[in-house]
Amino acid sequence: MAIGAKLIKVMEACRYMEQDGRNDFQKYDYTKAAPMFGKINAAFVANGLFTKSHFELVESRDVTTSSNKTEKYVIIKATITVLDADDPKEFASFEGYGSGQDVGDKAIMKSETAALKYAYVSGLCIAMADDPEDNQGTEAYQPSARQQQRTQPRPANPPPRQSQPPNQGDIHCDKCGKAITAKVADYSQSKFGKRLCMDCQKKGA
């Protein structure tokens, strides 16, 4: 049996992983590494497959916590090579990244474990309940009013601007002093030679 057919059987046996752990400090559930690796290992052994793992340090730096303690933050890349015991020339490889923060070498161990988990998740297409994109347990992002305005879709054909009526307070009747519109003023100017309101026009210049 080719390694591809064997991996399909492994994928069938490991298609889903339960959330069996709880982080009480940060208040979230997660999938424990030991039961997950045990289930995957059993499926590999049952199908005559074995693995080799390689780790690469991507980033390592010191960070200061809110309690003013110095901890190590590490990012690790894991590469898992799956080989066929019946034909060692056949192989498949998975990659995954993991990060960890803690005191001393614990940060490296955490990041290596996370990298292995997500290499298996991506390589075997494992469904996990702890979806990284789920925002439960995190502060929901709320855009500001200005950002909301920027993201509002603009109408394809904006309504035409309404012309504003002339300011009647700027023009007054030359006879009685009443405020009149520019249209009335233009008409009376052309007919009577004066700016007159309608009442004064009816009375005559």
mmCIF file of C-alpha atoms in Angstrom:
data_model
loop_
_atom_site.group_PDB
_atom_site.id
_atom_site.type_symbol
_atom_site.label_atom_id
_atom_site.label_comp_id
_atom_site.label_asym_id
_atom_site.label_seq_id
_atom_site.Cartn_x
_atom_site.Cartn_y
_atom_site.Cartn_z
ATOM 1 C CA MET A 1 0.000 0.000 0.000
ATOM 2 C CA ALA A 2 1.356 3.426 -0.980
ATOM 3 C CA ILE A 3 2.065 6.003 1.722
ATOM 4 C CA GLY A 4 -0.759 8.211 0.437
ATOM 5 C CA ALA A 5 -3.337 5.484 1.056
ATOM 6 C CA LYS A 6 -1.892 4.902 4.537
ATOM 7 C CA LEU A 7 -2.084 8.601 5.371
ATOM 8 C CA ILE A 8 -5.736 8.656 4.353
ATOM 9 C CA LYS A 9 -6.398 5.988 6.984
ATOM 10 C CA VAL A 10 -4.482 8.056 9.570
ATOM 11 C CA MET A 11 -6.535 11.127 8.639
ATOM 12 C CA GLU A 12 -9.740 9.136 9.061
ATOM 13 C CA ALA A 13 -8.675 7.960 12.533
ATOM 14 C CA CYS A 14 -7.582 11.459 13.643
ATOM 15 C CA ARG A 15 -10.114 13.677 11.899
ATOM 16 C CA TYR A 16 -11.207 15.446 15.117
ATOM 17 C CA MET A 17 -9.608 16.322 18.460
ATOM 18 C CA GLU A 18 -11.610 17.195 21.559
ATOM 19 C CA GLN A 19 -10.916 20.101 23.907
ATOM 20 C CA ASP A 20 -9.762 18.229 26.998
ATOM 21 C CA GLY A 21 -7.737 20.922 28.783
ATOM 22 C CA ARG A 22 -8.546 24.158 30.595
ATOM 23 C CA ASN A 23 -6.334 27.204 31.134
ATOM 24 C CA ASP A 24 -7.789 28.696 34.319
ATOM 25 C CA PHE A 25 -5.438 31.686 34.302
ATOM 26 C CA GLN A 26 -6.446 32.944 30.833
ATOM 27 C CA LYS A 27 -9.907 31.319 30.902
ATOM 28 C CA TYR A 28 -9.972 29.189 27.760
ATOM 29 C CA ASP A 29 -10.263 25.513 26.779
ATOM 30 C CA TYR A 30 -7.676 23.770 24.602
ATOM 31 C CA THR A 31 -6.615 20.396 23.207
ATOM 32 C CA LYS A 32 -3.946 18.701 25.310
ATOM 33 C CA ALA A 33 -0.821 17.649 23.439
ATOM 34 C CA ALA A 34 -0.261 14.248 25.087
ATOM 35 C CA PRO A 35 -3.638 12.647 24.188
ATOM 36 C CA MET A 36 -3.468 14.205 20.719
ATOM 37 C CA PHE A 37 0.023 12.881 19.994
ATOM 38 C CA GLY A 38 -0.919 9.496 21.456
ATOM 39 C CA LYS A 39 -3.911 9.176 19.123
ATOM 40 C CA ILE A 40 -1.864 10.205 16.084
ATOM 41 C CA ASN A 41 0.998 7.872 17.041
ATOM 42 C CA ALA A 42 -1.383 4.923 17.374
ATOM 43 C CA ALA A 43 -2.800 5.615 13.909
ATOM 44 C CA PHE A 44 0.709 5.852 12.421
ATOM 45 C CA VAL A 45 1.824 2.583 14.017
ATOM 46 C CA ALA A 46 -1.346 0.784 12.903
ATOM 47 C CA ASN A 47 -0.574 1.756 9.321
ATOM 48 C CA GLY A 48 3.168 1.082 9.343
ATOM 49 C CA LEU A 49 4.306 4.682 9.406
ATOM 50 C CA PHE A 50 6.924 6.436 11.547
ATOM 51 C CA THR A 51 8.023 10.058 11.910
ATOM 52 C CA LYS A 52 11.069 12.262 12.360
ATOM 53 C CA SER A 53 10.823 15.823 13.690
ATOM 54 C CA HIS A 54 13.044 18.819 13.068
ATOM 55 C CA PHE A 55 12.822 22.155 14.894
ATOM 56 C CA GLU A 56 14.065 25.556 13.771
ATOM 57 C CA LEU A 57 14.310 28.619 15.995
ATOM 58 C CA VAL A 58 12.576 31.507 14.223
ATOM 59 C CA GLU A 59 12.629 34.157 16.954
ATOM 60 C CA SER A 60 13.736 34.517 20.560
ATOM 61 C CA ARG A 61 13.531 37.675 22.650
ATOM 62 C CA ASP A 62 13.013 38.873 26.214
ATOM 63 C CA VAL A 63 9.714 40.461 27.160
ATOM 64 C CA THR A 64 8.593 42.282 30.298
ATOM 65 C CA THR A 65 5.316 41.157 31.829
ATOM 66 C CA SER A 66 2.702 43.367 33.496
ATOM 67 C CA SER A 67 4.177 42.352 36.853
ATOM 68 C CA ASN A 68 7.581 43.660 35.690
ATOM 69 C CA LYS A 69 9.117 40.183 35.303
ATOM 70 C CA THR A 70 11.380 39.209 32.411
ATOM 71 C CA GLU A 71 10.311 36.180 30.383
ATOM 72 C CA LYS A 72 11.449 34.599 27.140
ATOM 73 C CA TYR A 73 9.246 34.707 24.022
ATOM 74 C CA VAL A 74 10.089 32.081 21.390
ATOM 75 C CA ILE A 75 8.770 31.137 17.939
ATOM 76 C CA ILE A 76 9.622 27.680 16.591
ATOM 77 C CA LYS A 77 9.098 26.090 13.185
ATOM 78 C CA ALA A 78 8.481 22.320 13.267
ATOM 79 C CA THR A 79 8.919 20.022 10.274
ATOM 80 C CA ILE A 80 7.511 16.498 10.599
ATOM 81 C CA THR A 81 8.654 13.867 8.101
ATOM 82 C CA VAL A 82 6.405 10.812 7.820
ATOM 83 C CA LEU A 83 8.084 7.683 6.409
ATOM 84 C CA ASP A 84 6.715 4.349 5.280
ATOM 85 C CA ALA A 85 8.236 1.353 7.106
ATOM 86 C CA ASP A 86 7.536 -0.828 4.074
ATOM 87 C CA ASP A 87 9.297 1.573 1.715
ATOM 88 C CA PRO A 88 11.491 4.200 3.473
ATOM 89 C CA LYS A 89 11.944 6.022 0.152
ATOM 90 C CA GLU A 90 8.338 7.165 0.352
ATOM 91 C CA PHE A 91 7.691 10.050 2.701
ATOM 92 C CA ALA A 92 5.493 13.074 3.356
ATOM 93 C CA SER A 93 6.283 16.209 5.363
ATOM 94 C CA PHE A 94 4.225 18.689 7.383
ATOM 95 C CA GLU A 95 5.203 22.106 8.739
ATOM 96 C CA GLY A 96 3.831 24.182 11.580
ATOM 97 C CA TYR A 97 4.725 27.204 13.706
ATOM 98 C CA GLY A 98 4.287 27.622 17.433
ATOM 99 C CA SER A 99 5.053 30.329 19.972
ATOM 100 C CA GLY A 100 5.556 30.198 23.707
ATOM 101 C CA GLN A 101 6.360 32.572 26.534
ATOM 102 C CA ASP A 102 7.688 31.561 29.925
ATOM 103 C CA VAL A 103 10.731 31.584 32.164
ATOM 104 C CA GLY A 104 13.882 29.912 30.848
ATOM 105 C CA ASP A 105 13.647 26.798 28.683
ATOM 106 C CA LYS A 106 9.896 26.390 29.288
ATOM 107 C CA ALA A 107 9.256 28.891 26.499
ATOM 108 C CA ILE A 108 11.083 26.631 24.030
ATOM 109 C CA MET A 109 9.200 23.536 25.172
ATOM 110 C CA LYS A 110 5.861 25.320 24.877
ATOM 111 C CA SER A 111 6.609 26.611 21.392
ATOM 112 C CA GLU A 112 7.908 23.215 20.186
ATOM 113 C CA THR A 113 4.760 21.503 21.441
ATOM 114 C CA ALA A 114 2.526 24.085 19.768
ATOM 115 C CA ALA A 115 4.482 23.840 16.513
ATOM 116 C CA LEU A 116 4.126 20.035 16.478
ATOM 117 C CA LYS A 117 0.393 20.267 17.157
ATOM 118 C CA TYR A 118 -0.270 22.651 14.303
ATOM 119 C CA ALA A 119 2.021 20.781 11.908
ATOM 120 C CA TYR A 120 -0.147 17.690 12.471
ATOM 121 C CA VAL A 121 -3.329 19.765 12.266
ATOM 122 C CA SER A 122 -2.418 21.196 8.865
ATOM 123 C CA GLY A 123 -0.809 18.015 7.493
ATOM 124 C CA LEU A 124 -3.595 15.629 8.507
ATOM 125 C CA CYS A 125 -6.416 18.187 8.186
ATOM 126 C CA ILE A 126 -7.496 17.664 11.808
ATOM 127 C CA ALA A 127 -10.567 19.542 12.996
ATOM 128 C CA MET A 128 -10.005 21.122 16.405
ATOM 129 C CA ALA A 129 -12.549 22.754 18.683
ATOM 130 C CA ASP A 130 -10.124 25.479 19.775
ATOM 131 C CA ASP A 131 -10.311 27.561 16.600
ATOM 132 C CA PRO A 132 -7.577 30.272 16.646
ATOM 133 C CA GLU A 133 -9.915 32.672 14.813
ATOM 134 C CA ASP A 134 -12.617 32.409 17.469
ATOM 135 C CA ASN A 135 -12.728 35.655 19.456
ATOM 136 C CA GLN A 136 -14.298 34.133 22.591
ATOM 137 C CA GLY A 137 -12.278 35.087 25.626
ATOM 138 C CA THR A 138 -10.754 38.078 23.883
ATOM 139 C CA GLU A 139 -11.825 41.667 23.827
ATOM 140 C CA ALA A 140 -14.045 42.272 20.838
ATOM 141 C CA TYR A 141 -12.761 44.863 18.404
ATOM 142 C CA GLN A 142 -14.966 47.934 18.163
ATOM 143 C CA PRO A 143 -14.109 50.400 15.382
ATOM 144 C CA SER A 144 -14.211 54.076 16.213
ATOM 145 C CA ALA A 145 -16.924 56.336 14.829
ATOM 146 C CA ARG A 146 -14.462 57.785 12.297
ATOM 147 C CA GLN A 147 -13.423 54.280 11.159
ATOM 148 C CA GLN A 148 -17.075 53.298 10.792
ATOM 149 C CA GLN A 149 -17.659 56.318 8.591
ATOM 150 C CA ARG A 150 -14.662 55.410 6.445
ATOM 151 C CA THR A 151 -15.919 51.850 5.944
ATOM 152 C CA GLN A 152 -19.513 52.804 5.105
ATOM 153 C CA PRO A 153 -20.204 52.095 1.409
ATOM 154 C CA ARG A 154 -20.783 55.185 -0.680
ATOM 155 C CA PRO A 155 -23.875 55.293 -2.911
ATOM 156 C CA ALA A 156 -23.189 54.571 -6.560
ATOM 157 C CA ASN A 157 -25.159 57.635 -7.649
ATOM 158 C CA PRO A 158 -25.205 60.248 -4.882
ATOM 159 C CA PRO A 159 -28.372 62.383 -4.798
ATOM 160 C CA PRO A 160 -28.058 65.780 -6.473
ATOM 161 C CA ARG A 161 -27.366 68.690 -4.183
ATOM 162 C CA GLN A 162 -30.423 70.769 -3.467
ATOM 163 C CA SER A 163 -30.085 74.412 -4.367
ATOM 164 C CA GLN A 164 -30.425 76.664 -1.372
ATOM 165 C CA PRO A 165 -33.063 79.418 -1.455
ATOM 166 C CA PRO A 166 -31.614 82.923 -1.543
ATOM 167 C CA ASN A 167 -31.160 84.610 1.755
ATOM 168 C CA GLN A 168 -34.055 87.025 1.979
ATOM 169 C CA GLY A 169 -32.404 88.982 4.737
ATOM 170 C CA ASP A 170 -29.781 90.332 2.310
ATOM 171 C CA ILE A 171 -32.239 92.261 0.030
ATOM 172 C CA HIS A 172 -34.919 94.731 1.147
ATOM 173 C CA CYS A 173 -37.657 96.644 -0.558
ATOM 174 C CA ASP A 174 -36.521 100.194 -1.400
ATOM 175 C CA LYS A 175 -39.915 101.551 -0.425
ATOM 176 C CA CYS A 176 -41.101 99.718 2.698
ATOM 177 C CA GLY A 177 -37.947 97.949 3.802
ATOM 178 C CA LYS A 178 -39.462 94.422 3.748
ATOM 179 C CA ALA A 179 -37.055 91.587 2.996
ATOM 180 C CA ILE A 180 -37.481 90.224 -0.528
ATOM 181 C CA THR A 181 -35.953 87.499 -2.651
ATOM 182 C CA ALA A 182 -33.375 88.085 -5.361
ATOM 183 C CA LYS A 183 -35.911 86.980 -7.979
ATOM 184 C CA VAL A 184 -38.449 89.562 -6.845
ATOM 185 C CA ALA A 185 -35.752 92.227 -6.661
ATOM 186 C CA ASP A 186 -34.540 91.490 -10.194
ATOM 187 C CA TYR A 187 -38.065 91.614 -11.594
ATOM 188 C CA SER A 188 -38.963 94.910 -9.927
ATOM 189 C CA GLN A 189 -35.610 96.424 -10.875
ATOM 190 C CA SER A 190 -36.186 95.655 -14.532
ATOM 191 C CA LYS A 191 -39.814 96.867 -14.485
ATOM 192 C CA PHE A 192 -39.797 99.730 -12.023
ATOM 193 C CA GLY A 193 -36.121 100.584 -11.763
ATOM 194 C CA LYS A 194 -36.303 99.845 -8.034
ATOM 195 C CA ARG A 195 -36.149 96.842 -5.727
ATOM 196 C CA LEU A 196 -39.748 96.490 -4.550
ATOM 197 C CA CYS A 197 -41.681 93.843 -2.649
ATOM 198 C CA MET A 198 -44.820 92.353 -4.201
ATOM 199 C CA ASP A 199 -47.118 94.600 -2.192
ATOM 200 C CA CYS A 200 -45.310 97.770 -3.291
ATOM 201 C CA GLN A 201 -45.306 96.526 -6.891
ATOM 202 C CA LYS A 202 -49.090 96.161 -6.763
ATOM 203 C CA LYS A 203 -49.447 99.668 -5.321
ATOM 204 C CA GLY A 204 -47.216 100.942 -8.101
ATOM 205 C CA ALA A 205 -43.802 102.551 -7.939
#
